[in-house]
């Protein structure tokens, strides 16, 4: 669960990246208290404060659904937290298959800021092979390639874009957006 929180936390921060030129980055994790008239209010887990935000005209709303190793296909854009195994390869601790709306988001491979010293890889799958019972993926990002091993039992999920109508009071979310001169703007919302 902690890995999932780190992975989604990194995603929320990265999702605001393209909007940074418009305002300062912001992320809120919590429960929707109100939604309507192009606005959303979220009670933050961190301090209990309610953050009111305007929904961007093109706000993306996403949900994560269970998937399997067999659902991973060449050309999928994936995000994977991973640890270096005894074989020297990166072994996924969690893998998410992103929709095309998030293709290119946070592309690259970098160290995560966690106690396990995991690596985050956001990349396009360029090849898959079943080795033993694991799915070995070749992924590419920013002109580089890497190998990820997704062993049996590793959580795999597929992120899907849904209608903003899925958002209701009481729903847990992670919101990525920007702080503008006239208030906060929600740009991407991940339903928990």
Coordinates of C-alpha atoms in Angstrom, one line a residue:
X1 CA 0.0 0.0 0.0
X2 CA 2.9 2.4 0.8
X3 CA 4.4 1.7 -2.6
X4 CA 1.0 2.5 -4.2
X5 CA 0.8 5.7 -2.3
X6 CA 4.3 6.7 -3.4
X7 CA 3.6 5.8 -7.0
X8 CA 0.4 7.7 -7.1
X9 CA 1.9 10.6 -5.2
X10 CA 4.7 10.8 -7.8
X11 CA 2.1 10.7 -10.5
X12 CA 0.0 13.5 -9.0
X13 CA 3.1 15.7 -8.8
X14 CA 4.1 14.8 -12.3
X15 CA 0.6 15.4 -13.7
X16 CA 0.8 19.1 -12.8
X17 CA 4.2 19.4 -14.7
X18 CA 2.8 20.6 -18.0
X19 CA 0.8 23.3 -16.2
X20 CA 3.7 24.7 -14.2
X21 CA 4.2 27.5 -16.6
X22 CA 0.7 28.6 -15.7
X23 CA 1.1 28.5 -11.9
X24 CA 2.7 26.9 -8.9
X25 CA 2.4 23.1 -8.6
X26 CA -0.1 21.7 -6.0
X27 CA -1.3 18.3 -4.9
X28 CA -4.1 17.4 -2.5
X29 CA -4.9 14.0 -1.3
X30 CA -8.1 13.5 0.6
X31 CA -11.9 13.2 0.3
X32 CA -14.3 15.2 -1.9
X33 CA -16.6 17.3 0.3
X34 CA -18.4 19.1 -2.5
X35 CA -18.5 19.2 -6.3
X36 CA -20.6 21.2 -8.8
X37 CA -20.6 24.4 -10.9
X38 CA -17.1 23.7 -12.2
X39 CA -15.6 23.5 -8.7
X40 CA -14.4 20.8 -6.3
X41 CA -13.6 20.9 -2.6
X42 CA -11.4 18.3 -1.0
X43 CA -10.7 17.7 2.7
X44 CA -7.0 17.0 2.8
X45 CA -5.7 13.9 4.7
X46 CA -2.6 15.8 5.8
X47 CA -4.2 18.6 7.9
X48 CA -8.0 18.3 7.5
X49 CA -8.2 21.6 5.7
X50 CA -10.7 21.9 2.9
X51 CA -9.1 23.0 -0.4
X52 CA -11.5 24.5 -2.9
X53 CA -10.4 24.3 -6.6
X54 CA -11.8 25.2 -10.0
X55 CA -12.0 22.3 -12.4
X56 CA -9.8 23.0 -15.5
X57 CA -11.9 22.9 -18.7
X58 CA -10.0 19.8 -19.8
X59 CA -9.7 18.2 -16.3
X60 CA -8.7 14.5 -16.6
X61 CA -10.4 12.1 -14.2
X62 CA -8.8 8.7 -13.8
X63 CA -9.5 5.4 -12.0
X64 CA -7.2 2.4 -11.5
X65 CA -8.6 -1.1 -12.2
X66 CA -6.9 -4.5 -11.6
X67 CA -5.1 -6.0 -14.5
X68 CA -2.7 -8.9 -15.1
X69 CA 0.7 -9.6 -16.7
X70 CA -1.2 -10.7 -19.8
X71 CA -2.7 -7.2 -20.2
X72 CA 0.7 -5.6 -20.8
X73 CA 1.2 -5.0 -24.5
X74 CA 4.0 -3.5 -26.7
X75 CA 3.4 0.2 -27.2
X76 CA 1.7 0.6 -23.7
X77 CA 2.9 3.5 -21.7
X78 CA 3.6 2.2 -18.2
X79 CA 4.7 3.5 -14.8
X80 CA 6.7 1.1 -12.6
X81 CA 8.2 1.3 -9.1
X82 CA 11.1 -1.3 -9.0
X83 CA 13.9 -2.6 -6.9
X84 CA 17.2 -4.0 -8.2
X85 CA 17.1 -7.8 -7.8
X86 CA 20.0 -10.2 -7.0
X87 CA 20.3 -10.6 -10.8
X88 CA 21.0 -6.9 -11.2
X89 CA 17.8 -6.3 -13.1
X90 CA 15.0 -4.0 -12.0
X91 CA 12.0 -6.0 -10.6
X92 CA 8.7 -4.1 -10.5
X93 CA 7.0 -3.8 -7.1
X94 CA 4.0 -2.3 -8.8
X95 CA 3.1 -1.6 -12.4
X96 CA 0.4 0.7 -13.9
X97 CA -0.7 0.7 -17.5
X98 CA -1.5 4.3 -18.4
X99 CA -4.1 5.5 -20.9
X100 CA -3.0 7.4 -24.0
X101 CA -4.2 10.7 -22.3
X102 CA -1.2 10.2 -19.9
X103 CA 1.4 9.0 -22.5
X104 CA 4.7 10.8 -21.9
X105 CA 3.8 11.9 -18.4
X106 CA 7.0 12.0 -16.3
X107 CA 8.8 10.0 -18.9
X108 CA 12.2 8.7 -17.7
X109 CA 13.8 6.6 -15.1
X110 CA 14.8 8.1 -11.7
X111 CA 15.3 7.3 -8.0
X112 CA 12.3 7.5 -5.8
X113 CA 12.6 9.2 -2.5
X114 CA 11.6 6.2 -0.3
X115 CA 13.2 4.0 2.3
X116 CA 13.4 1.0 -0.1
X117 CA 15.5 3.1 -2.6
X118 CA 13.2 2.1 -5.5
X119 CA 13.5 3.3 -9.0
X120 CA 10.6 4.8 -10.9
X121 CA 10.3 4.1 -14.6
X122 CA 7.7 5.9 -16.9
X123 CA 8.2 4.5 -20.4
X124 CA 6.8 2.9 -23.5
X125 CA 6.9 -0.9 -23.7
X126 CA 8.8 -1.9 -26.8
X127 CA 8.9 -5.6 -26.2
X128 CA 7.6 -8.3 -23.9
X129 CA 8.8 -11.9 -23.2
X130 CA 7.6 -14.5 -20.7
X131 CA 10.7 -15.8 -19.0
X132 CA 9.9 -18.6 -16.5
X133 CA 6.6 -17.2 -15.1
X134 CA 7.8 -13.5 -15.2
X135 CA 7.0 -10.9 -17.8
X136 CA 10.3 -9.3 -18.9
X137 CA 9.6 -5.9 -20.5
X138 CA 11.9 -3.8 -22.6
X139 CA 10.9 -0.2 -22.2
X140 CA 12.1 3.0 -23.9
X141 CA 12.2 6.6 -22.6
X142 CA 13.9 9.7 -23.9
X143 CA 16.2 7.8 -26.3
X144 CA 17.2 5.2 -23.7
X145 CA 16.0 1.6 -23.0
X146 CA 15.8 -0.5 -19.9
X147 CA 14.6 -3.9 -18.8
X148 CA 11.9 -4.4 -16.2
X149 CA 11.0 -7.8 -14.7
X150 CA 7.3 -8.1 -13.6
X151 CA 7.2 -11.2 -11.4
X152 CA 4.1 -13.2 -10.6
X153 CA 2.1 -11.6 -7.7
X154 CA 3.3 -8.0 -8.5
X155 CA 0.3 -5.7 -8.5
X156 CA -0.6 -4.7 -12.1
X157 CA -3.3 -2.2 -12.7
X158 CA -4.7 -0.3 -15.7
X159 CA -5.5 3.4 -15.4
X160 CA -8.6 4.5 -17.3
X161 CA -9.9 7.9 -18.0
X162 CA -13.5 8.4 -16.8
X163 CA -16.2 11.1 -16.9
X164 CA -16.1 13.8 -14.3
X165 CA -19.5 12.6 -13.2
X166 CA -17.7 9.8 -11.3
X167 CA -16.7 12.4 -8.7
X168 CA -19.1 12.6 -5.8
X169 CA -18.8 13.8 -2.1
X170 CA -17.2 11.1 0.0
X171 CA -15.0 9.8 -2.8
X172 CA -11.2 9.6 -2.0
X173 CA -9.0 11.4 -4.6
X174 CA -5.6 12.6 -5.4
X175 CA -5.7 16.0 -7.2
X176 CA -2.9 17.5 -9.2
X177 CA -3.1 21.0 -10.3
X178 CA -1.8 24.6 -10.1
X179 CA -2.1 27.6 -7.8
X180 CA -3.1 30.6 -9.9
X181 CA -3.4 34.2 -9.0
X182 CA -7.2 33.8 -8.8
X183 CA -7.2 30.4 -6.9
X184 CA -6.3 26.7 -7.3
X185 CA -7.1 24.8 -10.5
X186 CA -7.6 21.0 -10.5
X187 CA -6.1 19.6 -13.7
X188 CA -6.0 15.8 -13.1
X189 CA -7.9 13.8 -10.5
X190 CA -7.1 10.2 -9.6
X191 CA -10.0 8.3 -7.8
X192 CA -8.6 6.1 -5.0

